[in-house]
Structures are given as C-alpha cells and as structure tokens.
JSON list of C-alpha atoms in Angstrom, two decimals:
[
{"chain": "A", "resi": 27, "resn": "UNK", "atom": "CA", "xyz": [46.52, 2.86, -53.21]},
{"chain": "A", "resi": 28, "resn": "UNK", "atom": "CA", "xyz": [45.49, 6.55, -53.06]},
{"chain": "A", "resi": 29, "resn": "UNK", "atom": "CA", "xyz": [44.67, 8.76, -50.96]},
{"chain": "A", "resi": 30, "resn": "UNK", "atom": "CA", "xyz": [41.04, 9.33, -51.48]},
{"chain": "A", "resi": 31, "resn": "UNK", "atom": "CA", "xyz": [40.47, 5.69, -51.85]},
{"chain": "A", "resi": 32, "resn": "UNK", "atom": "CA", "xyz": [42.42, 5.49, -48.20]},
{"chain": "A", "resi": 33, "resn": "UNK", "atom": "CA", "xyz": [40.27, 7.61, -46.29]},
{"chain": "A", "resi": 34, "resn": "UNK", "atom": "CA", "xyz": [36.98, 5.53, -47.86]},
{"chain": "A", "resi": 35, "resn": "UNK", "atom": "CA", "xyz": [38.63, 2.49, -46.42]},
{"chain": "A", "resi": 36, "resn": "UNK", "atom": "CA", "xyz": [38.91, 4.63, -43.23]},
{"chain": "A", "resi": 37, "resn": "UNK", "atom": "CA", "xyz": [35.49, 5.80, -42.99]},
{"chain": "A", "resi": 38, "resn": "UNK", "atom": "CA", "xyz": [33.95, 1.87, -43.71]},
{"chain": "A", "resi": 39, "resn": "UNK", "atom": "CA", "xyz": [36.16, 0.54, -41.68]},
{"chain": "A", "resi": 40, "resn": "UNK", "atom": "CA", "xyz": [35.39, 2.58, -38.62]},
{"chain": "A", "resi": 41, "resn": "UNK", "atom": "CA", "xyz": [31.35, 2.62, -39.80]},
{"chain": "A", "resi": 42, "resn": "UNK", "atom": "CA", "xyz": [31.24, -1.05, -39.92]},
{"chain": "A", "resi": 43, "resn": "UNK", "atom": "CA", "xyz": [33.69, -0.80, -35.81]},
{"chain": "A", "resi": 44, "resn": "UNK", "atom": "CA", "xyz": [31.00, 2.03, -34.87]},
{"chain": "A", "resi": 45, "resn": "UNK", "atom": "CA", "xyz": [28.41, -0.69, -35.90]},
{"chain": "A", "resi": 46, "resn": "UNK", "atom": "CA", "xyz": [30.05, -3.64, -34.23]},
{"chain": "A", "resi": 47, "resn": "UNK", "atom": "CA", "xyz": [30.29, -2.07, -30.67]},
{"chain": "A", "resi": 48, "resn": "UNK", "atom": "CA", "xyz": [27.14, -0.84, -30.97]},
{"chain": "A", "resi": 49, "resn": "UNK", "atom": "CA", "xyz": [25.10, -4.62, -31.84]},
{"chain": "A", "resi": 50, "resn": "UNK", "atom": "CA", "xyz": [27.58, -5.87, -29.03]},
{"chain": "A", "resi": 51, "resn": "UNK", "atom": "CA", "xyz": [26.15, -3.72, -26.81]},
{"chain": "A", "resi": 52, "resn": "UNK", "atom": "CA", "xyz": [22.81, -4.29, -27.42]},
{"chain": "A", "resi": 53, "resn": "UNK", "atom": "CA", "xyz": [23.29, -7.86, -27.63]},
{"chain": "A", "resi": 54, "resn": "UNK", "atom": "CA", "xyz": [24.93, -7.37, -24.16]},
{"chain": "A", "resi": 55, "resn": "UNK", "atom": "CA", "xyz": [22.54, -4.90, -22.31]},
{"chain": "A", "resi": 56, "resn": "UNK", "atom": "CA", "xyz": [19.10, -6.58, -23.93]},
{"chain": "A", "resi": 57, "resn": "UNK", "atom": "CA", "xyz": [16.37, -9.21, -21.61]},
{"chain": "A", "resi": 58, "resn": "UNK", "atom": "CA", "xyz": [16.09, -12.06, -22.23]},
{"chain": "A", "resi": 59, "resn": "UNK", "atom": "CA", "xyz": [12.43, -12.85, -23.68]},
{"chain": "A", "resi": 60, "resn": "UNK", "atom": "CA", "xyz": [10.18, -13.93, -21.41]},
{"chain": "A", "resi": 61, "resn": "UNK", "atom": "CA", "xyz": [8.10, -17.59, -21.38]},
{"chain": "A", "resi": 62, "resn": "UNK", "atom": "CA", "xyz": [3.90, -16.70, -21.48]},
{"chain": "A", "resi": 63, "resn": "UNK", "atom": "CA", "xyz": [3.39, -16.63, -18.19]},
{"chain": "A", "resi": 64, "resn": "UNK", "atom": "CA", "xyz": [1.38, -19.73, -17.14]},
{"chain": "A", "resi": 65, "resn": "UNK", "atom": "CA", "xyz": [-2.63, -19.55, -16.16]},
{"chain": "A", "resi": 66, "resn": "UNK", "atom": "CA", "xyz": [-2.69, -17.26, -12.96]},
{"chain": "A", "resi": 67, "resn": "UNK", "atom": "CA", "xyz": [-2.77, -19.47, -9.46]},
{"chain": "A", "resi": 68, "resn": "UNK", "atom": "CA", "xyz": [-5.84, -20.06, -7.68]},
{"chain": "A", "resi": 69, "resn": "UNK", "atom": "CA", "xyz": [-6.88, -17.99, -4.91]},
{"chain": "A", "resi": 70, "resn": "UNK", "atom": "CA", "xyz": [-5.74, -19.09, -1.58]},
{"chain": "A", "resi": 71, "resn": "UNK", "atom": "CA", "xyz": [-8.31, -21.10, 0.17]},
{"chain": "A", "resi": 72, "resn": "UNK", "atom": "CA", "xyz": [-9.23, -20.54, 4.07]},
{"chain": "A", "resi": 73, "resn": "UNK", "atom": "CA", "xyz": [-10.67, -23.58, 6.19]},
{"chain": "A", "resi": 74, "resn": "UNK", "atom": "CA", "xyz": [-12.44, -21.73, 8.59]},
{"chain": "A", "resi": 75, "resn": "UNK", "atom": "CA", "xyz": [-13.01, -18.01, 7.43]},
{"chain": "A", "resi": 76, "resn": "UNK", "atom": "CA", "xyz": [-13.96, -15.51, 10.22]},
{"chain": "A", "resi": 77, "resn": "UNK", "atom": "CA", "xyz": [-17.37, -14.39, 9.85]},
{"chain": "A", "resi": 78, "resn": "UNK", "atom": "CA", "xyz": [-17.93, -10.39, 10.87]},
{"chain": "A", "resi": 79, "resn": "UNK", "atom": "CA", "xyz": [-20.59, -11.44, 13.45]},
{"chain": "A", "resi": 80, "resn": "UNK", "atom": "CA", "xyz": [-18.20, -13.40, 15.31]},
{"chain": "A", "resi": 81, "resn": "UNK", "atom": "CA", "xyz": [-15.75, -10.26, 16.60]},
{"chain": "A", "resi": 82, "resn": "UNK", "atom": "CA", "xyz": [-16.72, -8.35, 19.15]},
{"chain": "A", "resi": 83, "resn": "UNK", "atom": "CA", "xyz": [-14.31, -5.71, 19.05]},
{"chain": "A", "resi": 84, "resn": "UNK", "atom": "CA", "xyz": [-10.11, -4.83, 18.66]},
{"chain": "A", "resi": 85, "resn": "UNK", "atom": "CA", "xyz": [-7.97, -2.82, 21.66]},
{"chain": "A", "resi": 86, "resn": "UNK", "atom": "CA", "xyz": [-5.35, -1.89, 21.05]},
{"chain": "A", "resi": 87, "resn": "UNK", "atom": "CA", "xyz": [-3.11, -0.01, 24.07]},
{"chain": "A", "resi": 88, "resn": "UNK", "atom": "CA", "xyz": [-2.20, 3.36, 24.29]},
{"chain": "A", "resi": 89, "resn": "UNK", "atom": "CA", "xyz": [0.88, 3.13, 23.54]},
{"chain": "A", "resi": 90, "resn": "UNK", "atom": "CA", "xyz": [-0.18, 1.34, 20.03]},
{"chain": "A", "resi": 91, "resn": "UNK", "atom": "CA", "xyz": [-2.22, 4.39, 19.12]},
{"chain": "A", "resi": 92, "resn": "UNK", "atom": "CA", "xyz": [0.63, 7.15, 19.88]},
{"chain": "A", "resi": 93, "resn": "UNK", "atom": "CA", "xyz": [2.51, 5.34, 17.56]},
{"chain": "A", "resi": 94, "resn": "UNK", "atom": "CA", "xyz": [0.22, 4.91, 14.87]},
{"chain": "A", "resi": 95, "resn": "UNK", "atom": "CA", "xyz": [0.67, 6.57, 11.58]},
{"chain": "A", "resi": 96, "resn": "UNK", "atom": "CA", "xyz": [-2.85, 6.70, 10.85]},
{"chain": "A", "resi": 97, "resn": "UNK", "atom": "CA", "xyz": [-6.14, 6.51, 13.49]},
{"chain": "A", "resi": 98, "resn": "UNK", "atom": "CA", "xyz": [-9.14, 5.35, 11.98]},
{"chain": "A", "resi": 99, "resn": "UNK", "atom": "CA", "xyz": [-12.40, 4.69, 14.22]},
{"chain": "A", "resi": 100, "resn": "UNK", "atom": "CA", "xyz": [-15.68, 3.25, 12.73]},
{"chain": "A", "resi": 101, "resn": "UNK", "atom": "CA", "xyz": [-18.30, 3.75, 14.54]},
{"chain": "A", "resi": 102, "resn": "UNK", "atom": "CA", "xyz": [-21.26, 1.34, 13.35]},
{"chain": "A", "resi": 103, "resn": "UNK", "atom": "CA", "xyz": [-25.23, 2.76, 14.27]},
{"chain": "A", "resi": 104, "resn": "UNK", "atom": "CA", "xyz": [-26.83, 5.25, 15.33]},
{"chain": "A", "resi": 105, "resn": "UNK", "atom": "CA", "xyz": [-26.42, 4.70, 19.26]},
{"chain": "A", "resi": 106, "resn": "UNK", "atom": "CA", "xyz": [-23.12, 3.98, 19.13]},
{"chain": "A", "resi": 107, "resn": "UNK", "atom": "CA", "xyz": [-23.01, 7.26, 17.17]},
{"chain": "A", "resi": 108, "resn": "UNK", "atom": "CA", "xyz": [-24.39, 8.97, 19.46]},
{"chain": "A", "resi": 109, "resn": "UNK", "atom": "CA", "xyz": [-22.92, 7.64, 23.13]},
{"chain": "A", "resi": 110, "resn": "UNK", "atom": "CA", "xyz": [-19.61, 8.75, 21.32]},
{"chain": "A", "resi": 111, "resn": "UNK", "atom": "CA", "xyz": [-21.23, 12.59, 20.94]},
{"chain": "A", "resi": 112, "resn": "UNK", "atom": "CA", "xyz": [-22.30, 12.61, 24.44]},
{"chain": "A", "resi": 113, "resn": "UNK", "atom": "CA", "xyz": [-18.97, 11.19, 25.93]},
{"chain": "A", "resi": 114, "resn": "UNK", "atom": "CA", "xyz": [-16.75, 13.30, 23.85]},
{"chain": "A", "resi": 115, "resn": "UNK", "atom": "CA", "xyz": [-18.90, 16.64, 24.44]},
{"chain": "A", "resi": 116, "resn": "UNK", "atom": "CA", "xyz": [-18.65, 15.62, 28.35]},
{"chain": "A", "resi": 117, "resn": "UNK", "atom": "CA", "xyz": [-14.68, 13.99, 27.93]},
{"chain": "A", "resi": 118, "resn": "UNK", "atom": "CA", "xyz": [-16.26, 10.69, 30.55]},
{"chain": "A", "resi": 119, "resn": "UNK", "atom": "CA", "xyz": [-12.68, 8.89, 29.98]},
{"chain": "A", "resi": 120, "resn": "UNK", "atom": "CA", "xyz": [-13.79, 6.79, 32.39]},
{"chain": "A", "resi": 121, "resn": "UNK", "atom": "CA", "xyz": [-17.36, 5.37, 30.86]},
{"chain": "A", "resi": 122, "resn": "UNK", "atom": "CA", "xyz": [-15.87, 5.67, 27.30]},
{"chain": "A", "resi": 123, "resn": "UNK", "atom": "CA", "xyz": [-12.58, 5.43, 26.80]},
{"chain": "A", "resi": 124, "resn": "UNK", "atom": "CA", "xyz": [-12.41, 5.92, 23.07]},
{"chain": "A", "resi": 125, "resn": "UNK", "atom": "CA", "xyz": [-12.25, 9.62, 24.40]},
{"chain": "A", "resi": 126, "resn": "UNK", "atom": "CA", "xyz": [-8.88, 9.22, 25.15]},
{"chain": "A", "resi": 127, "resn": "UNK", "atom": "CA", "xyz": [-8.16, 7.42, 22.13]},
{"chain": "A", "resi": 128, "resn": "UNK", "atom": "CA", "xyz": [-8.99, 10.88, 20.73]},
{"chain": "A", "resi": 129, "resn": "UNK", "atom": "CA", "xyz": [-7.76, 13.15, 23.29]},
{"chain": "A", "resi": 130, "resn": "UNK", "atom": "CA", "xyz": [-4.18, 11.70, 22.79]},
{"chain": "A", "resi": 131, "resn": "UNK", "atom": "CA", "xyz": [-1.79, 10.86, 19.91]},
{"chain": "A", "resi": 132, "resn": "UNK", "atom": "CA", "xyz": [0.17, 13.19, 17.72]},
{"chain": "A", "resi": 133, "resn": "UNK", "atom": "CA", "xyz": [-2.30, 12.17, 14.62]},
{"chain": "A", "resi": 134, "resn": "UNK", "atom": "CA", "xyz": [-5.74, 13.15, 14.26]},
{"chain": "A", "resi": 135, "resn": "UNK", "atom": "CA", "xyz": [-8.66, 10.36, 14.74]},
{"chain": "A", "resi": 136, "resn": "UNK", "atom": "CA", "xyz": [-10.63, 10.04, 11.96]},
{"chain": "A", "resi": 137, "resn": "UNK", "atom": "CA", "xyz": [-13.64, 8.71, 13.29]},
{"chain": "A", "resi": 138, "resn": "UNK", "atom": "CA", "xyz": [-16.23, 7.16, 10.41]},
{"chain": "A", "resi": 139, "resn": "UNK", "atom": "CA", "xyz": [-19.76, 6.11, 11.18]},
{"chain": "A", "resi": 140, "resn": "UNK", "atom": "CA", "xyz": [-22.49, 3.87, 8.93]},
{"chain": "A", "resi": 141, "resn": "UNK", "atom": "CA", "xyz": [-26.08, 3.44, 9.70]}
]
C-alpha cells in the first residue's frame, strides 16, 4: 500500500464513520411518527345550563378583591350607571358598597358599562 492509498483509505473510512455517527444521532433524537388524530370529541353536555336571568349578583369579600390581580366591574343599564356615578361622587359607602371596592385595593378597578 502506498502513502497516497493509505491517506485515501483513511479519508474514506473517516467519512463513513462520521456519516454513521450522524445517522445514529438522527435516529436516536428523531421523534417517532405520530398517528393521525381521530375525530374531535363532542363538546361537553351540560344537563341543566344556568341562564343569566337566574343569576342575581356575585358577591366578593373585601379580602378577595384586595388580593385580585385584575379588578373588573360590569354595569348593565343606564340607571345602575347613574347610581354608581352618584355613589362615586358622594362617597356613600353605606348605601353602595361598590364605592368601597372602587376605593380599596392595590389594582385599579376597571369599570365597563353596557346599555
């Protein structure tokens, strides 16, 4: 074997070894093929859905609204908006406890109104 043939043989064996290592790495790290997903499951069935008309109000204690990350208030109807604005202007906490909720807490109260 001549020197040139030895270099050529070493280069070929080195390339084959490198290719084998890359192929082994690819086989080890590749994810197996995933099966096609079956049809989506039907939505959950609620036996007795709750209607909005059945809900009178939701009450949150002062410790609950002080610890909240976000505070939102939804006012529905022109009359309730007028009462809320009057309570904020006068500060009547005993008549409208929502004023206390607006005044307390580290996070500002975001008020939303719909007619």
